[in-house]
Amino acid sequence: MKENELIFDRTKHVCYSEAVKQVITDCLKKQFSKKEADILWEKIQLKYTEYLQTLPYLGGAKDNHNAPGGTYDCIALFAYYEVLDRKPSIQEIYEMNNAILLPPFRKLGKLFNINHPWQLKLLNFVFETTAKRDQKKHHSCPAGYIMQTEPFDPKTGIHYRFEQCPIAEFAKAHDLLEIMPAICNGDYPAMELLHAGLIRTTTCANGNVCDYWIVGDKSPYLKKYPKKTDEQGYFYNEYRRSIAKEKYLEETPMLNYSARNIQQLLAERDWNTLNEFERLKSIYNFVRDEILFGYNVDDSIPASKILSDGYGQCNTKGTLFMALLRACNIPCRIHGFTIDKKLQKGTMTGIVYKSAPKNIFHSWIEVYFENIWYELEAFILDSAYLNNLQKKYPDCTGSFCGYGVAVKNFQNPIIDFNRNSTYIQSEGITQDFGIYDSPDDLLKEHQQELSVLKAFIYRNLGRCLMNRNVMKLRKS
């Protein structure tokens, strides 16, 4: 059957590549007569289209993850495995996957050598660009890849991770996890062709994240953490990642956790007697629900002032959150953005909304816990305010933008921390300023763009009207 005769939704999905077709048909010819091989290939094609019926939208042909050797070629390999009654071994599927995945890396390896610092930096830039592209399209493609990069350090190499992998999700849904080692393990020889080495502890198929630590193949880290194989057949490296925690625990003028009122709060709550998970969760809930949503006089005020105010918005509540975390020995950093002002409509009304800049300065906090950086944003809105907003719009069950909220699932947003990232305004992001060690550092480079006059009006009138709107909704 010709590929253009296959029936599936081509506005959502793409066909497998010529490379995977060649690899599969070659394998069939080695095992069966031509007639049998042709019949089996057609069955594999039909199984492939059947699989696509259950597959959510993953970005289509423009998504680089769907290129040859990517998501759709893996699904073709799954179809091959299923049609052959799951008899092919992990080693056979591994070799087939490598035959599809590795040729482009083999060509790149003639030009690239990751042992050279500038080439390592260039590769990191490629991963950062891919991660930003994934994040931007996540609102239209929620089932796609969720990729996070970490600040580049030429001394230790490249660090990034996938928090969601459609291939792993597909394998889980179709009971195909048994052959995922054959898919995941291909990352190791791919890096070797670039004169690099991969160090990884888990994948999305056998853990919560797929973590990548990439170094040059001459790096001593490869000898320190050699590649191993677990009982399921996954390649892995046995190491416990550590970070230079000191800079993520430092006190700064804005993160002034030595202030008397913060120290008094710490003594009252006794958070440091809790285990790290309960400590983090308790501080998160305190900032979310006991520091009410509201607008302070300025983004640059210190944590002690926010605590005495008893209210705050994304940037100010984030400052207090960071100060409390660091005071309790939990590393954290800040990620700066802008959001569309439409997100604030409802809290901003009338002339305040009309005169507001199109892009509003925004940030969330990233917390390092159990070797993972979690993105925490949903501490911004207190539960009382959000609950009343949901009651105000009970018929809204999908996406919502306004009143300080921008989410895909208005009635069930991800706002509780339980070893997961949380979001409440992320769907309104318009610009990404990157990651900073502290709000002090972020505000040196980026802050709300307002004229002197507009800044004066905001501090003395605009925010007062906004706070009145917030309180009115909270008490309704």
Short mmCIF file of C-alpha atoms in Angstrom, two decimals:
data_model
loop_
_atom_site.label_atom_id
_atom_site.label_comp_id
_atom_site.label_asym_id
_atom_site.label_seq_id
_atom_site.Cartn_x
_atom_site.Cartn_y
_atom_site.Cartn_z
CA MET A 1 0.00 0.00 0.00
CA LYS A 2 1.36 3.43 -0.95
CA GLU A 3 1.77 5.95 1.82
CA ASN A 4 -0.65 8.41 0.23
CA GLU A 5 -3.34 5.71 0.41
CA LEU A 6 -3.08 5.37 4.19
CA ILE A 7 -6.13 6.78 5.93
CA PHE A 8 -5.42 9.05 8.90
CA ASP A 9 -5.90 12.69 9.81
CA ARG A 10 -3.04 14.41 7.99
CA THR A 11 -3.92 17.78 9.50
CA LYS A 12 -2.91 16.34 12.89
CA HIS A 13 -0.38 13.64 12.15
CA VAL A 14 2.49 12.80 9.81
CA CYS A 15 3.45 9.58 8.09
CA TYR A 16 6.48 7.54 9.09
CA SER A 17 9.72 8.34 7.28
CA GLU A 18 11.27 6.56 4.31
CA ALA A 19 14.11 5.60 6.63
CA VAL A 20 11.91 3.56 8.99
CA LYS A 21 10.07 2.03 6.03
CA GLN A 22 13.38 0.87 4.58
CA VAL A 23 14.59 -0.55 7.87
CA ILE A 24 11.34 -2.43 8.58
CA THR A 25 10.94 -3.85 5.08
CA ASP A 26 14.59 -4.95 5.04
CA CYS A 27 14.07 -6.81 8.32
CA LEU A 28 10.94 -8.48 6.97
CA LYS A 29 12.72 -9.63 3.81
CA LYS A 30 15.45 -11.27 5.90
CA GLN A 31 12.92 -13.30 7.86
CA PHE A 32 10.13 -14.07 5.37
CA SER A 33 9.43 -14.75 1.73
CA LYS A 34 8.69 -11.72 -0.45
CA LYS A 35 4.96 -12.49 -0.46
CA GLU A 36 4.83 -12.90 3.32
CA ALA A 37 6.94 -9.79 3.84
CA ASP A 38 4.62 -7.72 1.64
CA ILE A 39 1.56 -8.95 3.56
CA LEU A 40 3.17 -8.20 6.91
CA TRP A 41 4.25 -4.74 5.78
CA GLU A 42 0.69 -3.89 4.83
CA LYS A 43 -0.49 -5.11 8.24
CA ILE A 44 2.13 -2.89 9.86
CA GLN A 45 0.87 0.07 7.83
CA LEU A 46 -2.70 -0.58 8.95
CA LYS A 47 -1.61 -1.01 12.56
CA TYR A 48 0.24 2.29 12.27
CA THR A 49 -2.89 4.12 11.12
CA GLU A 50 -4.86 2.42 13.88
CA TYR A 51 -2.35 3.72 16.42
CA LEU A 52 -2.69 7.25 15.04
CA GLN A 53 -6.40 7.21 15.79
CA THR A 54 -5.57 7.16 19.51
CA LEU A 55 -2.66 9.60 19.30
CA PRO A 56 -3.24 13.23 20.39
CA TYR A 57 -1.99 16.14 18.32
CA LEU A 58 1.80 16.44 18.63
CA GLY A 59 2.56 19.47 16.51
CA GLY A 60 2.46 17.95 13.02
CA ALA A 61 5.21 18.07 10.42
CA LYS A 62 6.64 21.39 11.67
CA ASP A 63 7.63 19.89 15.02
CA ASN A 64 11.26 18.78 14.94
CA HIS A 65 10.50 15.92 17.34
CA ASN A 66 8.45 14.35 14.52
CA ALA A 67 11.35 14.29 12.04
CA PRO A 68 12.90 10.98 10.87
CA GLY A 69 13.93 8.96 13.90
CA GLY A 70 11.41 10.81 16.04
CA THR A 71 7.98 10.12 17.52
CA TYR A 72 6.20 8.78 14.45
CA ASP A 73 9.03 6.48 13.44
CA CYS A 74 8.97 5.01 16.94
CA ILE A 75 5.24 4.35 16.53
CA ALA A 76 6.02 2.52 13.27
CA LEU A 77 8.48 0.34 15.20
CA PHE A 78 5.78 -0.35 17.77
CA ALA A 79 3.48 -1.44 14.93
CA TYR A 80 6.20 -3.78 13.62
CA TYR A 81 6.62 -5.29 17.08
CA GLU A 82 2.87 -5.75 17.53
CA VAL A 83 2.21 -7.28 14.11
CA LEU A 84 5.02 -9.79 14.66
CA ASP A 85 3.24 -10.93 17.83
CA ARG A 86 5.77 -9.14 20.05
CA LYS A 87 8.42 -11.69 19.17
CA PRO A 88 11.26 -9.33 18.14
CA SER A 89 13.84 -8.91 20.90
CA ILE A 90 14.83 -5.65 22.56
CA GLN A 91 18.20 -5.98 20.81
CA GLU A 92 16.53 -6.28 17.39
CA ILE A 93 14.35 -3.21 17.95
CA TYR A 94 17.38 -1.37 19.36
CA GLU A 95 19.38 -2.07 16.21
CA MET A 96 16.45 -1.04 13.99
CA ASN A 97 15.98 2.19 15.92
CA ASN A 98 19.68 2.97 15.68
CA ALA A 99 19.61 2.37 11.93
CA ILE A 100 16.99 5.14 11.69
CA LEU A 101 18.24 7.49 14.41
CA LEU A 102 22.01 7.50 13.97
CA PRO A 103 22.76 8.44 10.33
CA PRO A 104 22.19 12.21 10.89
CA PHE A 105 24.39 12.09 14.00
CA ARG A 106 27.06 10.24 12.02
CA LYS A 107 27.15 13.12 9.54
CA LEU A 108 27.21 15.74 12.28
CA GLY A 109 30.03 13.89 14.00
CA LYS A 110 32.29 14.69 11.04
CA LEU A 111 31.82 18.38 11.80
CA PHE A 112 31.27 18.46 15.55
CA ASN A 113 33.44 17.50 18.50
CA ILE A 114 31.74 18.32 21.79
CA ASN A 115 35.10 18.32 23.55
CA HIS A 116 35.59 21.80 22.07
CA PRO A 117 34.03 24.38 24.44
CA TRP A 118 32.45 26.51 21.72
CA GLN A 119 30.79 23.46 20.14
CA LEU A 120 29.48 22.35 23.54
CA LYS A 121 28.04 25.85 23.96
CA LEU A 122 26.51 25.72 20.47
CA LEU A 123 24.85 22.37 21.22
CA ASN A 124 23.47 23.82 24.44
CA PHE A 125 22.02 26.72 22.44
CA VAL A 126 20.25 24.22 20.17
CA PHE A 127 18.68 22.50 23.17
CA GLU A 128 17.67 25.84 24.73
CA THR A 129 16.01 26.89 21.47
CA THR A 130 14.15 23.58 21.24
CA ALA A 131 12.96 23.86 24.85
CA LYS A 132 11.67 27.40 24.31
CA ARG A 133 9.86 26.28 21.15
CA ASP A 134 8.25 23.40 23.06
CA GLN A 135 7.15 25.74 25.85
CA LYS A 136 5.63 28.24 23.43
CA LYS A 137 3.54 25.63 21.64
CA HIS A 138 2.54 23.73 24.78
CA HIS A 139 -0.79 25.59 25.03
CA SER A 140 -1.78 24.33 21.55
CA CYS A 141 -0.10 20.96 21.94
CA PRO A 142 -0.44 19.89 25.62
CA ALA A 143 0.38 16.24 24.85
CA GLY A 144 3.72 17.17 23.28
CA TYR A 145 7.19 17.17 24.75
CA ILE A 146 7.89 19.22 27.87
CA MET A 147 11.58 20.07 27.84
CA GLN A 148 13.48 22.08 30.44
CA THR A 149 17.07 23.28 30.20
CA GLU A 150 19.32 24.43 33.00
CA PRO A 151 21.84 27.29 33.02
CA PHE A 152 24.86 26.36 30.94
CA ASP A 153 28.12 25.69 32.74
CA PRO A 154 31.05 24.85 30.40
CA LYS A 155 32.86 23.14 33.26
CA THR A 156 30.17 20.55 33.91
CA GLY A 157 28.51 20.27 30.50
CA ILE A 158 24.91 20.45 29.31
CA HIS A 159 21.96 19.66 31.56
CA TYR A 160 18.38 19.35 30.36
CA ARG A 161 15.44 17.05 30.86
CA PHE A 162 12.13 15.94 29.39
CA GLU A 163 9.27 16.04 31.87
CA GLN A 164 6.83 14.65 29.30
CA CYS A 165 7.60 12.34 26.38
CA PRO A 166 4.78 11.33 23.96
CA ILE A 167 6.65 8.15 23.02
CA ALA A 168 6.73 7.00 26.64
CA GLU A 169 3.08 8.01 27.13
CA PHE A 170 2.09 6.06 24.03
CA ALA A 171 4.00 2.99 25.23
CA LYS A 172 2.26 3.17 28.61
CA ALA A 173 -1.17 3.47 26.98
CA HIS A 174 -0.58 0.47 24.71
CA ASP A 175 1.29 -1.77 27.15
CA LEU A 176 4.52 -1.48 25.18
CA LEU A 177 6.90 -0.40 27.93
CA GLU A 178 8.77 -3.69 27.61
CA ILE A 179 10.53 -2.47 24.46
CA MET A 180 11.10 1.14 25.51
CA PRO A 181 14.74 0.36 26.45
CA ALA A 182 15.33 -0.24 22.74
CA ILE A 183 14.07 3.28 22.00
CA CYS A 184 15.60 5.16 24.92
CA ASN A 185 19.01 3.54 24.74
CA GLY A 186 19.65 4.98 21.28
CA ASP A 187 20.47 8.34 22.88
CA TYR A 188 23.80 6.94 24.09
CA PRO A 189 25.33 5.99 20.71
CA ALA A 190 23.85 9.18 19.19
CA MET A 191 25.91 11.28 21.62
CA GLU A 192 28.99 9.12 21.07
CA LEU A 193 28.91 10.02 17.36
CA LEU A 194 29.25 13.68 18.38
CA HIS A 195 32.34 12.79 20.46
CA ALA A 196 30.17 13.23 23.52
CA GLY A 197 28.94 11.11 26.38
CA LEU A 198 25.50 10.87 27.94
CA ILE A 199 25.01 10.51 31.68
CA ARG A 200 21.43 9.70 32.67
CA THR A 201 19.65 8.20 35.65
CA THR A 202 16.10 7.63 34.35
CA THR A 203 13.80 8.15 31.38
CA CYS A 204 10.13 9.12 31.18
CA ALA A 205 9.42 5.43 30.55
CA ASN A 206 10.98 4.10 33.76
CA GLY A 207 10.90 7.24 35.90
CA ASN A 208 9.32 10.67 36.24
CA VAL A 209 11.76 12.49 33.97
CA CYS A 210 14.28 11.77 31.24
CA ASP A 211 17.41 13.57 32.37
CA TYR A 212 20.34 14.39 30.10
CA TRP A 213 23.82 15.34 31.21
CA ILE A 214 26.03 15.69 28.14
CA VAL A 215 29.81 16.04 28.33
CA GLY A 216 32.69 15.56 25.89
CA ASP A 217 33.84 11.96 25.52
CA LYS A 218 37.16 12.91 27.16
CA SER A 219 35.41 14.15 30.29
CA PRO A 220 36.43 12.50 33.57
CA TYR A 221 32.75 12.37 34.52
CA LEU A 222 32.26 9.44 32.12
CA LYS A 223 34.81 7.38 34.05
CA LYS A 224 33.36 8.49 37.35
CA TYR A 225 29.81 7.53 36.30
CA PRO A 226 30.13 4.64 33.81
CA LYS A 227 27.19 3.38 31.75
CA LYS A 228 25.32 0.44 33.24
CA THR A 229 22.29 -1.67 32.26
CA ASP A 230 19.39 -2.31 34.63
CA GLU A 231 17.16 -5.39 34.87
CA GLN A 232 14.71 -4.05 32.28
CA GLY A 233 17.47 -3.34 29.78
CA TYR A 234 17.72 0.46 30.19
CA PHE A 235 21.15 2.06 29.97
CA TYR A 236 21.77 4.35 32.93
CA ASN A 237 24.50 5.98 35.00
CA GLU A 238 24.52 5.69 38.74
CA TYR A 239 25.05 9.11 40.20
CA ARG A 240 23.29 11.57 42.44
CA ARG A 241 23.34 14.97 40.88
CA SER A 242 24.32 17.81 43.14
CA ILE A 243 24.29 21.54 42.45
CA ALA A 244 26.28 24.39 43.89
CA LYS A 245 23.56 25.10 46.43
CA GLU A 246 25.25 28.07 48.07
CA LYS A 247 24.19 30.64 45.45
CA TYR A 248 20.59 29.38 45.60
CA LEU A 249 20.52 29.82 49.38
CA GLU A 250 22.12 33.26 49.64
CA GLU A 251 20.43 36.12 51.43
CA THR A 252 20.09 39.29 49.33
CA PRO A 253 18.65 42.77 50.00
CA MET A 254 15.30 41.61 48.62
CA LEU A 255 15.51 38.08 50.08
CA ASN A 256 16.17 39.47 53.55
CA TYR A 257 15.25 36.42 55.60
CA SER A 258 17.22 37.70 58.62
CA ALA A 259 14.57 40.39 59.10
CA ARG A 260 12.89 40.26 62.50
CA ASN A 261 9.36 39.52 61.26
CA ILE A 262 10.57 36.70 59.01
CA GLN A 263 12.60 35.15 61.82
CA GLN A 264 9.57 35.41 64.09
CA LEU A 265 7.43 33.64 61.48
CA LEU A 266 10.03 30.88 61.12
CA ALA A 267 10.04 30.36 64.88
CA GLU A 268 6.23 30.21 65.00
CA ARG A 269 5.85 27.78 62.11
CA ASP A 270 8.84 25.61 63.02
CA TRP A 271 9.22 24.55 59.39
CA ASN A 272 12.80 23.39 59.84
CA THR A 273 11.63 20.48 62.01
CA LEU A 274 9.70 19.00 59.04
CA ASN A 275 11.19 16.71 56.41
CA GLU A 276 12.14 18.54 53.21
CA PHE A 277 9.00 17.63 51.26
CA GLU A 278 6.60 18.69 54.03
CA ARG A 279 8.69 21.81 54.66
CA LEU A 280 8.48 22.86 51.00
CA LYS A 281 4.79 22.05 50.74
CA SER A 282 3.94 23.91 53.95
CA ILE A 283 5.82 27.05 52.90
CA TYR A 284 4.19 26.90 49.47
CA ASN A 285 0.70 26.65 51.00
CA PHE A 286 1.45 29.47 53.43
CA VAL A 287 2.52 31.86 50.67
CA ARG A 288 -0.38 30.86 48.45
CA ASP A 289 -3.23 31.02 50.97
CA GLU A 290 -2.10 33.16 53.90
CA ILE A 291 -0.42 35.87 51.86
CA LEU A 292 -3.44 37.05 49.89
CA PHE A 293 -3.45 37.98 46.23
CA GLY A 294 -3.08 41.74 45.85
CA TYR A 295 -0.91 44.48 44.40
CA ASN A 296 1.97 45.99 46.36
CA VAL A 297 3.50 49.39 45.82
CA ASP A 298 6.46 48.06 43.81
CA ASP A 299 8.08 44.82 42.57
CA SER A 300 11.40 45.67 44.25
CA ILE A 301 10.23 45.70 47.87
CA PRO A 302 11.96 43.16 50.18
CA ALA A 303 10.43 39.98 51.53
CA SER A 304 9.97 41.49 55.01
CA LYS A 305 7.78 44.25 53.58
CA ILE A 306 5.65 41.74 51.65
CA LEU A 307 5.16 39.70 54.81
CA SER A 308 4.06 42.79 56.74
CA ASP A 309 1.74 43.81 53.87
CA GLY A 310 0.13 40.36 54.03
CA TYR A 311 -0.57 40.35 50.31
CA GLY A 312 1.24 40.28 46.97
CA GLN A 313 1.20 39.32 43.31
CA CYS A 314 3.43 37.09 41.20
CA ASN A 315 6.68 38.99 41.65
CA THR A 316 6.27 40.05 45.27
CA LYS A 317 4.81 36.80 46.59
CA GLY A 318 7.64 35.09 44.73
CA THR A 319 10.18 37.19 46.60
CA LEU A 320 8.70 36.18 49.96
CA PHE A 321 8.46 32.56 48.84
CA MET A 322 12.15 32.51 47.90
CA ALA A 323 13.20 34.14 51.17
CA LEU A 324 11.31 31.57 53.24
CA LEU A 325 12.64 28.67 51.16
CA ARG A 326 16.23 29.82 51.48
CA ALA A 327 15.82 30.45 55.19
CA CYS A 328 14.74 26.80 55.43
CA ASN A 329 17.68 25.53 53.35
CA ILE A 330 15.70 24.81 50.15
CA PRO A 331 17.53 26.02 47.00
CA CYS A 332 15.51 28.19 44.63
CA ARG A 333 15.85 30.63 41.76
CA ILE A 334 13.58 32.91 39.71
CA HIS A 335 12.45 32.82 36.07
CA GLY A 336 11.39 36.11 34.48
CA PHE A 337 8.75 36.69 31.80
CA THR A 338 6.10 39.09 30.59
CA ILE A 339 2.41 38.22 30.32
CA ASP A 340 -0.33 39.70 28.16
CA LYS A 341 -2.32 42.36 30.01
CA LYS A 342 -5.52 40.53 29.00
CA LEU A 343 -4.69 38.19 31.86
CA GLN A 344 -5.26 41.07 34.30
CA LYS A 345 -8.61 42.17 32.87
CA GLY A 346 -11.15 42.07 35.68
CA THR A 347 -8.64 43.05 38.34
CA MET A 348 -7.76 45.96 36.07
CA THR A 349 -10.81 47.83 34.79
CA GLY A 350 -11.65 51.07 33.02
CA ILE A 351 -8.88 53.61 32.53
CA VAL A 352 -6.41 51.48 34.56
CA TYR A 353 -6.72 48.63 32.05
CA LYS A 354 -6.68 50.88 29.00
CA SER A 355 -3.53 52.71 30.12
CA ALA A 356 -1.66 49.56 31.21
CA PRO A 357 1.23 48.37 29.00
CA LYS A 358 0.48 45.42 26.74
CA ASN A 359 3.16 43.27 28.39
CA ILE A 360 3.13 42.94 32.18
CA PHE A 361 6.27 41.92 34.06
CA HIS A 362 5.92 38.43 35.54
CA SER A 363 7.94 35.69 37.21
CA TRP A 364 7.67 32.27 38.78
CA ILE A 365 9.93 30.45 41.22
CA GLU A 366 11.94 27.31 40.49
CA VAL A 367 12.70 25.05 43.44
CA TYR A 368 15.40 22.38 43.54
CA PHE A 369 14.05 19.30 45.29
CA GLU A 370 15.06 15.64 44.94
CA ASN A 371 17.43 16.49 42.07
CA ILE A 372 14.68 18.15 40.01
CA TRP A 373 13.92 21.82 39.38
CA TYR A 374 10.17 22.34 39.83
CA GLU A 375 8.44 25.39 38.34
CA LEU A 376 6.05 26.84 40.92
CA GLU A 377 3.68 29.61 39.88
CA ALA A 378 0.28 28.81 41.38
CA PHE A 379 1.14 30.31 44.79
CA ILE A 380 0.11 33.66 43.27
CA LEU A 381 -3.64 33.35 43.87
CA ASP A 382 -5.02 32.44 47.28
CA SER A 383 -7.59 29.65 47.29
CA ALA A 384 -10.44 31.85 48.54
CA TYR A 385 -10.00 34.24 45.64
CA LEU A 386 -9.65 31.49 43.03
CA ASN A 387 -12.63 29.51 44.38
CA ASN A 388 -14.89 32.56 44.15
CA LEU A 389 -13.64 33.29 40.65
CA GLN A 390 -14.54 29.73 39.61
CA LYS A 391 -18.00 30.20 41.15
CA LYS A 392 -18.41 33.44 39.21
CA TYR A 393 -17.88 31.52 35.95
CA PRO A 394 -19.25 28.00 36.70
CA ASP A 395 -19.91 27.18 33.04
CA CYS A 396 -16.29 27.72 32.02
CA THR A 397 -14.73 24.25 31.92
CA GLY A 398 -11.96 24.91 29.40
CA SER A 399 -9.42 27.69 29.08
CA PHE A 400 -9.77 30.98 30.91
CA CYS A 401 -7.91 34.29 30.75
CA GLY A 402 -8.61 37.16 33.11
CA TYR A 403 -8.69 38.22 36.79
CA GLY A 404 -5.04 37.12 37.20
CA VAL A 405 -5.61 33.66 35.66
CA ALA A 406 -4.48 32.14 32.37
CA VAL A 407 -4.95 28.36 32.30
CA LYS A 408 -6.21 25.63 29.98
CA ASN A 409 -8.43 23.93 32.56
CA PHE A 410 -10.15 26.65 34.58
CA GLN A 411 -12.09 24.40 36.96
CA ASN A 412 -9.14 22.08 37.66
CA PRO A 413 -5.86 24.00 37.34
CA ILE A 414 -2.66 22.43 38.67
CA ILE A 415 -2.22 24.52 41.83
CA ASP A 416 -1.28 22.01 44.56
CA PHE A 417 2.35 20.99 45.01
CA ASN A 418 2.93 17.26 45.26
CA ARG A 419 6.27 16.75 43.53
CA ASN A 420 5.02 18.55 40.42
CA SER A 421 5.21 21.96 38.79
CA THR A 422 2.22 24.26 39.32
CA TYR A 423 0.83 26.95 37.03
CA ILE A 424 -1.86 29.64 37.13
CA GLN A 425 -0.74 32.35 34.66
CA SER A 426 1.60 30.48 32.31
CA GLU A 427 -0.81 30.48 29.35
CA GLY A 428 -0.50 34.27 29.19
CA ILE A 429 3.30 34.38 28.76
CA THR A 430 4.51 36.59 25.90
CA GLN A 431 8.28 36.94 26.53
CA ASP A 432 10.87 34.79 28.32
CA PHE A 433 13.72 36.61 30.09
CA GLY A 434 15.38 33.45 31.40
CA ILE A 435 16.54 32.26 34.82
CA TYR A 436 18.23 34.36 37.52
CA ASP A 437 19.69 33.52 40.91
CA SER A 438 17.60 36.14 42.72
CA PRO A 439 14.93 38.80 42.11
CA ASP A 440 17.63 41.41 42.75
CA ASP A 441 19.54 40.13 39.70
CA LEU A 442 16.41 39.84 37.57
CA LEU A 443 15.30 43.42 38.29
CA LYS A 444 18.73 44.79 37.39
CA GLU A 445 18.06 43.70 33.80
CA HIS A 446 14.28 43.60 33.47
CA GLN A 447 11.36 45.33 35.15
CA GLN A 448 7.97 46.79 34.35
CA GLU A 449 8.22 49.42 31.64
CA LEU A 450 6.29 52.47 32.88
CA SER A 451 6.81 56.19 32.48
CA VAL A 452 7.45 58.20 35.64
CA LEU A 453 3.92 59.54 35.52
CA LYS A 454 2.27 56.16 34.96
CA ALA A 455 4.38 54.62 37.75
CA PHE A 456 3.21 57.37 40.13
CA ILE A 457 -0.44 56.85 39.14
CA TYR A 458 -0.12 53.07 39.57
CA ARG A 459 1.37 53.33 43.06
CA ASN A 460 -1.10 55.87 44.34
CA LEU A 461 -4.32 55.08 42.48
CA GLY A 462 -4.22 52.18 40.04
CA ARG A 463 -3.18 49.46 42.46
CA CYS A 464 -5.71 50.69 45.03
CA LEU A 465 -8.52 50.25 42.51
CA MET A 466 -7.12 46.83 41.53
CA ASN A 467 -6.96 45.71 45.16
CA ARG A 468 -10.53 46.88 45.65
CA ASN A 469 -11.63 44.68 42.71
CA VAL A 470 -9.70 41.71 44.13
CA MET A 471 -11.22 42.11 47.61
CA LYS A 472 -14.71 42.51 46.17
CA LEU A 473 -14.40 39.20 44.33
CA ARG A 474 -12.84 37.40 47.31
CA LYS A 475 -15.75 38.45 49.55
CA SER A 476 -18.50 37.80 47.01
#
